[in-house]
PDB file of C-alpha atoms in Angstrom:
ATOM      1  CA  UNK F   1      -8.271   8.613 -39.955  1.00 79.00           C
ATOM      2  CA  UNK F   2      -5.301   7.637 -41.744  1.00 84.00           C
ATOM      3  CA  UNK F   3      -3.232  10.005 -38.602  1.00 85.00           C
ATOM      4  CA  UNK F   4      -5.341   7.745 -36.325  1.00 88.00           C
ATOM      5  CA  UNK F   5      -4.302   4.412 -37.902  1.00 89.00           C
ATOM      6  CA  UNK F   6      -0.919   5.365 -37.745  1.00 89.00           C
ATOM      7  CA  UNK F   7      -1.032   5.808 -34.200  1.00 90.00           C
ATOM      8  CA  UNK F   8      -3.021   3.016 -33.551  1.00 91.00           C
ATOM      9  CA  UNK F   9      -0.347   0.676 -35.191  1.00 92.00           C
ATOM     10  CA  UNK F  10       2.012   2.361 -33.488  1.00 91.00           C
ATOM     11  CA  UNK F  11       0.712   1.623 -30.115  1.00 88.00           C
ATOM     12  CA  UNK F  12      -0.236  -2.125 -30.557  1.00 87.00           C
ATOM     13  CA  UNK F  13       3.399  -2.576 -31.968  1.00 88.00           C
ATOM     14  CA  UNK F  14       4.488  -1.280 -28.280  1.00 84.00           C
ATOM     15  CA  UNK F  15       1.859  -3.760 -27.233  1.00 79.00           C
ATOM     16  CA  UNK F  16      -0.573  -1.650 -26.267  1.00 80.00           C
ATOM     17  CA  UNK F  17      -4.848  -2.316 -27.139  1.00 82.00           C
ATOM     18  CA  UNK F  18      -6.132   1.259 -28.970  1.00 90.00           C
ATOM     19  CA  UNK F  19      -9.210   1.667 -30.123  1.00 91.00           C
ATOM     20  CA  UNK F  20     -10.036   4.808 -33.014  1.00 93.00           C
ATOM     21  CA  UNK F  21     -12.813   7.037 -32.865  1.00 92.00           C
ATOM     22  CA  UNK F  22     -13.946   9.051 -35.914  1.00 91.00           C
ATOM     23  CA  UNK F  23     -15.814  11.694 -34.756  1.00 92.00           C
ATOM     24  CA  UNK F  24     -15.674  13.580 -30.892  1.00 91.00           C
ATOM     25  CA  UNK F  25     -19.290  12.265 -30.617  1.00 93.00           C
ATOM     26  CA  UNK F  26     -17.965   8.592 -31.133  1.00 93.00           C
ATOM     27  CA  UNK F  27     -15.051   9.019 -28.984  1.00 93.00           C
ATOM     28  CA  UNK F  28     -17.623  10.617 -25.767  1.00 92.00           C
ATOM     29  CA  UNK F  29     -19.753   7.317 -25.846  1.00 92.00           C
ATOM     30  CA  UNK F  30     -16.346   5.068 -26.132  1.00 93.00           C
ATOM     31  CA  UNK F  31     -15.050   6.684 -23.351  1.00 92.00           C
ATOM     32  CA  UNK F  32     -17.902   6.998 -20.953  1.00 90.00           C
ATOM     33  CA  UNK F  33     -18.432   3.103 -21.740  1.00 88.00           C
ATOM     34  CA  UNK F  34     -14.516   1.782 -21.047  1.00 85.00           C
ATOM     35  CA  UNK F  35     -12.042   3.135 -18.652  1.00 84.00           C
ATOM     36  CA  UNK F  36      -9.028   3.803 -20.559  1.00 88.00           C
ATOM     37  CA  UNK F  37      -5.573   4.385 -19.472  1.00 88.00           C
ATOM     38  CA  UNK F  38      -4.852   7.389 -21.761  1.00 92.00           C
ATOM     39  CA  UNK F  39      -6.933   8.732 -24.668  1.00 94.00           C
ATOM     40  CA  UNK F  40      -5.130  10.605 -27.859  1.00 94.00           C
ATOM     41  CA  UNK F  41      -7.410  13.006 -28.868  1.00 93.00           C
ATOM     42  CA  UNK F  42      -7.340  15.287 -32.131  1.00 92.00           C
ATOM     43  CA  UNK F  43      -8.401  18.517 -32.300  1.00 91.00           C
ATOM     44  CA  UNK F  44      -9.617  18.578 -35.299  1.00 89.00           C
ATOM     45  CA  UNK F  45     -12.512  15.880 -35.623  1.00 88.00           C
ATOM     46  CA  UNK F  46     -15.741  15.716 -37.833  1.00 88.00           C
ATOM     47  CA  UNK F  47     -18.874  17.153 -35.340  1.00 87.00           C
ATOM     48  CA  UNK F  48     -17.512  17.888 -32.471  1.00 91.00           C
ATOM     49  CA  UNK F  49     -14.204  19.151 -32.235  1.00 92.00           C
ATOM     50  CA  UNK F  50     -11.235  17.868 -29.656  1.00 93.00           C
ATOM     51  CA  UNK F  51     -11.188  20.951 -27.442  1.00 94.00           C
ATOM     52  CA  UNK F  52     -15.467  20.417 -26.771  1.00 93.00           C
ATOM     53  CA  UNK F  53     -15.091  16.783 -26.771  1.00 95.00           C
ATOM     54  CA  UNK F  54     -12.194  17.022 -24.092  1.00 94.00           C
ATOM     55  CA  UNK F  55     -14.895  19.539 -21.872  1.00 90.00           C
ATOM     56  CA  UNK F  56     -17.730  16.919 -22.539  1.00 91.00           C
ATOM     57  CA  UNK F  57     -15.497  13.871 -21.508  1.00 91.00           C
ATOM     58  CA  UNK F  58     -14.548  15.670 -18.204  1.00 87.00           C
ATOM     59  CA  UNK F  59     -18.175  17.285 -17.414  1.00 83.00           C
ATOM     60  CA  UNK F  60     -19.169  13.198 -17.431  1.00 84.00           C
ATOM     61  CA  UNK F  61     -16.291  12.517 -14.964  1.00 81.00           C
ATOM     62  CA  UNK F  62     -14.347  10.703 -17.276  1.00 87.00           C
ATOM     63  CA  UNK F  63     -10.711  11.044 -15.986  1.00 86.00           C
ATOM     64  CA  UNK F  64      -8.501   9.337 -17.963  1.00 89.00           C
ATOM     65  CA  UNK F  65      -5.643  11.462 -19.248  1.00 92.00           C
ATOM     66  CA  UNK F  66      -6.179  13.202 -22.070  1.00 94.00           C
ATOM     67  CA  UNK F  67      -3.362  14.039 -24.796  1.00 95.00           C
ATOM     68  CA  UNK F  68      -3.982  16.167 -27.495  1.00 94.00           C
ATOM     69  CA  UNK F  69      -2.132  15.746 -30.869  1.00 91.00           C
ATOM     70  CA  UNK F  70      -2.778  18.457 -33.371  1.00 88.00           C
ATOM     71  CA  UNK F  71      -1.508  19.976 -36.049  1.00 89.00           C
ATOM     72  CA  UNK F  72      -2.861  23.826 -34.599  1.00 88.00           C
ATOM     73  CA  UNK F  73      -0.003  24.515 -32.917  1.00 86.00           C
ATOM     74  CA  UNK F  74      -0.523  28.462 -31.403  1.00 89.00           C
ATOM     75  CA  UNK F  75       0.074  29.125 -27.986  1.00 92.00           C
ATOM     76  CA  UNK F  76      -3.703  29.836 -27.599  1.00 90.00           C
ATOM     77  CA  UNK F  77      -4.692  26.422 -28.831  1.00 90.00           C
ATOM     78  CA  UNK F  78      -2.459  25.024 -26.481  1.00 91.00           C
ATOM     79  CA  UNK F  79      -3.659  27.177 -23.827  1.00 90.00           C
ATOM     80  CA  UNK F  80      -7.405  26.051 -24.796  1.00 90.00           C
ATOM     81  CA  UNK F  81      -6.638  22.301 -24.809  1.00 90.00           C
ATOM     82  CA  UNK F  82      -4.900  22.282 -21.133  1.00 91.00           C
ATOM     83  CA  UNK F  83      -8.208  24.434 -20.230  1.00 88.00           C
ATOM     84  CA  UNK F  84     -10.681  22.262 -21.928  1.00 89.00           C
ATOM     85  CA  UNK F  85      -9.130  19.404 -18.964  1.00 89.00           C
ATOM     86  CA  UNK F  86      -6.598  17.984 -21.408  1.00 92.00           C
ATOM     87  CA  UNK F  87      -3.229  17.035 -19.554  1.00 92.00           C
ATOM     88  CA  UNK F  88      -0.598  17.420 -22.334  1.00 94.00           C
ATOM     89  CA  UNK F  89      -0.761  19.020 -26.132  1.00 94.00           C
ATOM     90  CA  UNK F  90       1.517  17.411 -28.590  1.00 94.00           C
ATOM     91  CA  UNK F  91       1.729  18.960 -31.881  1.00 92.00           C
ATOM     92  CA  UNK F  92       2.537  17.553 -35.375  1.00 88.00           C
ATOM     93  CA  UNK F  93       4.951  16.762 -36.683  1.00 89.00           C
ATOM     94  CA  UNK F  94       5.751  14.856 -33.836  1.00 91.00           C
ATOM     95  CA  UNK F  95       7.724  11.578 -33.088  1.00 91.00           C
ATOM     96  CA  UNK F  96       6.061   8.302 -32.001  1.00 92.00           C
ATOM     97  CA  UNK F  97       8.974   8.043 -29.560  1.00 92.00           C
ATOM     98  CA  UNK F  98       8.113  11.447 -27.795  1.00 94.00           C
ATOM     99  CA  UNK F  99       4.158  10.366 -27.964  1.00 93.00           C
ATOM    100  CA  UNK F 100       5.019   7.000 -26.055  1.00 92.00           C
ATOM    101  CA  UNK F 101       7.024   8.668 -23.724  1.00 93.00           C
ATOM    102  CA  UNK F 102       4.135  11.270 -23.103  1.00 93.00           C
ATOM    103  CA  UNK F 103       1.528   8.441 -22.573  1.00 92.00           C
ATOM    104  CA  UNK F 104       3.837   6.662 -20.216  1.00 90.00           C
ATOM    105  CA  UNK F 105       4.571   9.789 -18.136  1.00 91.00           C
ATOM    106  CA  UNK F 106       0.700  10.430 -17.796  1.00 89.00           C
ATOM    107  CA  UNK F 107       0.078   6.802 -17.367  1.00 87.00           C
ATOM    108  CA  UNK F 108       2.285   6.600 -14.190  1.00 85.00           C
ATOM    109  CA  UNK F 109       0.512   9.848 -12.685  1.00 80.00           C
ATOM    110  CA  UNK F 110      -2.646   7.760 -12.341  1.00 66.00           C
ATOM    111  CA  UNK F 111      -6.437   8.490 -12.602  1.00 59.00           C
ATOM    112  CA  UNK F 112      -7.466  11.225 -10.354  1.00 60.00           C
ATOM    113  CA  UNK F 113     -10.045  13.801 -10.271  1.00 59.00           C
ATOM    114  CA  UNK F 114      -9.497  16.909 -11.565  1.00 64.00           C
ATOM    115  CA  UNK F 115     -12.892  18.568 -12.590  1.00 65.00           C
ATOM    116  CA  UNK F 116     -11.944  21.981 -14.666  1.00 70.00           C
ATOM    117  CA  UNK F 117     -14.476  23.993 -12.530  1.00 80.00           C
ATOM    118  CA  UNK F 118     -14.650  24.105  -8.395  1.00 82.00           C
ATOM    119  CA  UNK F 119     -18.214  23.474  -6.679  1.00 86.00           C
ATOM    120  CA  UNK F 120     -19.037  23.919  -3.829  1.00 86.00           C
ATOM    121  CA  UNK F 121     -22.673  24.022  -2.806  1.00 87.00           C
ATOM    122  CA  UNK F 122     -24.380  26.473  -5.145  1.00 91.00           C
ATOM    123  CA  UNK F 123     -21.026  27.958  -5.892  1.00 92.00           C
ATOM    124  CA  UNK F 124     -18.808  26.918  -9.387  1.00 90.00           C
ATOM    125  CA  UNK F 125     -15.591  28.289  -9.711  1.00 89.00           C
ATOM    126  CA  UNK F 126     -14.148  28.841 -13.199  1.00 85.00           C
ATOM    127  CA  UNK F 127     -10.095  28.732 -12.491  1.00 79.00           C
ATOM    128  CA  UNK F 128      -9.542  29.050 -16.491  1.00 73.00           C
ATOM    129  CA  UNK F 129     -12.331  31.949 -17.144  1.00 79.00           C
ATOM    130  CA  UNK F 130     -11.570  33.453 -13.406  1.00 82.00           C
ATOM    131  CA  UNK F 131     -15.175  33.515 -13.354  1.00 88.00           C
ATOM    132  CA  UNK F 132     -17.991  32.687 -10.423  1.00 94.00           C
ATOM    133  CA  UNK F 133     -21.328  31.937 -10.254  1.00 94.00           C
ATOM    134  CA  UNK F 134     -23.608  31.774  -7.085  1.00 94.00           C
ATOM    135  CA  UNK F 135     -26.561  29.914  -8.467  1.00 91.00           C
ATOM    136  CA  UNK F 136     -26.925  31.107 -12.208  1.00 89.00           C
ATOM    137  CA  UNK F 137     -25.941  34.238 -11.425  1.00 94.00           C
ATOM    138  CA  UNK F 138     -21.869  35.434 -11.993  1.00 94.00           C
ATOM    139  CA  UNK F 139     -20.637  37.183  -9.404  1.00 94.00           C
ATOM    140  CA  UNK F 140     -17.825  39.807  -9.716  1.00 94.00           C
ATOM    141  CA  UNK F 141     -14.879  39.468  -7.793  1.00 92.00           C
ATOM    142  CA  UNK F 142     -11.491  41.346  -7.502  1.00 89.00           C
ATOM    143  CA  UNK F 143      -8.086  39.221  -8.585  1.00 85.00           C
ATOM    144  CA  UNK F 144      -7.414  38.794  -4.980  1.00 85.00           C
ATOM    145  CA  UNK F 145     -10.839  37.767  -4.056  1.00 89.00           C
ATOM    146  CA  UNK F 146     -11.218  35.470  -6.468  1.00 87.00           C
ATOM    147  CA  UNK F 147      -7.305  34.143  -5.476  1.00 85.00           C
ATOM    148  CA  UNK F 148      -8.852  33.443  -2.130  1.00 88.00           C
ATOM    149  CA  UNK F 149     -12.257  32.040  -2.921  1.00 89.00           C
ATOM    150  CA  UNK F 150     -10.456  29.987  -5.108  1.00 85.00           C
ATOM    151  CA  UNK F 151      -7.961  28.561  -2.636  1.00 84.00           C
ATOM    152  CA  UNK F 152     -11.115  28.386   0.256  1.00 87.00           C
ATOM    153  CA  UNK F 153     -12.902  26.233  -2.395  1.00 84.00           C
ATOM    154  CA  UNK F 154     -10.115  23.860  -3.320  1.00 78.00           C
ATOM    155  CA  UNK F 155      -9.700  22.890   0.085  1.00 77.00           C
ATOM    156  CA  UNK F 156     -13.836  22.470   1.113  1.00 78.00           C
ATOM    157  CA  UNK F 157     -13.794  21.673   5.078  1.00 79.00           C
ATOM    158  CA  UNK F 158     -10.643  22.706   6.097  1.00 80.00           C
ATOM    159  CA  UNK F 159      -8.992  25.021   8.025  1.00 86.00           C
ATOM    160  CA  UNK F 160      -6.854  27.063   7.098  1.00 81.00           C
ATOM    161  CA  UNK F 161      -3.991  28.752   8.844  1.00 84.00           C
ATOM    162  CA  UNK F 162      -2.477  32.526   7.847  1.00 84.00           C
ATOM    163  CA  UNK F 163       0.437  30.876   6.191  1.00 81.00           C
ATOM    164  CA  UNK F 164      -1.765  28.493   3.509  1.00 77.00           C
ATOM    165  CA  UNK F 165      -3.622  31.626   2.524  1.00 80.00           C
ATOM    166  CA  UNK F 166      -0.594  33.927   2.293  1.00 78.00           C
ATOM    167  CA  UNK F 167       1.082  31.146   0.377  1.00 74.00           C
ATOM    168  CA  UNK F 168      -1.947  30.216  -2.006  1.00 71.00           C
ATOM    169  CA  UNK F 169      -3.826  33.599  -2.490  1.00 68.00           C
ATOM    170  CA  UNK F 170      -0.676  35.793  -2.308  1.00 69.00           C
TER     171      UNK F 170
END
């Protein structure tokens, strides 16, 4: 909390409104209930952690981006926040300067829809897992055919000529 507050000061100083949550739960209901332009999320939070938080907020379509600022700093923490749907991972120590600047450049990309899995009818594609499911059931697939399913799926409707598929799946 006292991390939080910090920031928090930080950002109204720059003139910017910033609300805290204390726990992930707290921080799912204040973001399904208020569109925010960015949200700063820990990783380490009381209940729920960041990473499941992060999942939570984008399984209820909440789109905002997401920057996580931690002190767990590994490559595969990093590599589990950008694959829980967060869109940058800032560890500390860190600089308010470079966390401004890293709210601004996600702020100017806009909102847009980026769910972490693909679906398509009855088929969910897991790009981070490389796993598929057809119904509830998973459904092995070769790293080609999943490269292909994958770039079929992320394009629903269209067709696709030779060169999109050579230059996606190959």
């Amino acid at each position: 909390l006292k991390m939080a507050s910090l920031v928090r000061r930080g950002l109204t100083e720059e003139g910017h409104a910033a609300d805290v949550a204390p726990t992930g739960e707290e921080a799912l209901w204040m973001a399904e209930a208020h569109p925010y332009d960015a949200i700063v999320l820990d990783v380490i939070l009381p209940g729920r952690d960041g990473f499941e938080t992060c999942r939570e907020l984008r399984k209820a379509g909440v789109w905002s981006p997401v920057l996580m600022l931690t002190a767990r700093d590994s490559v595969g923490d990093r590599v589990d926040g950008l694959d829980a749907g967060a869109d940058d991972y800032l560890t500390k120590p860190f600089s308010l300067a470079e966390l401004f600047a890293r709210l601004r450049a996600l702020t100017r990309r806009g909102v847009v829809e980026r769910p972490t899995e693909l679906v398509v009818g009855d088929l969910r594609l897991d790009p981070a897992s490389r796993r598929v499911w057809r119904g509830g059931t998973e459904v092995p697939l070769s790293p080609k055919e999943f490269a292909l399913l994958e770039t079929f799926m992320r394009r629903p409707g269209q067709t696709l000529s030779r060169l999109q598929l050579i230059e996606h799946a190959w």
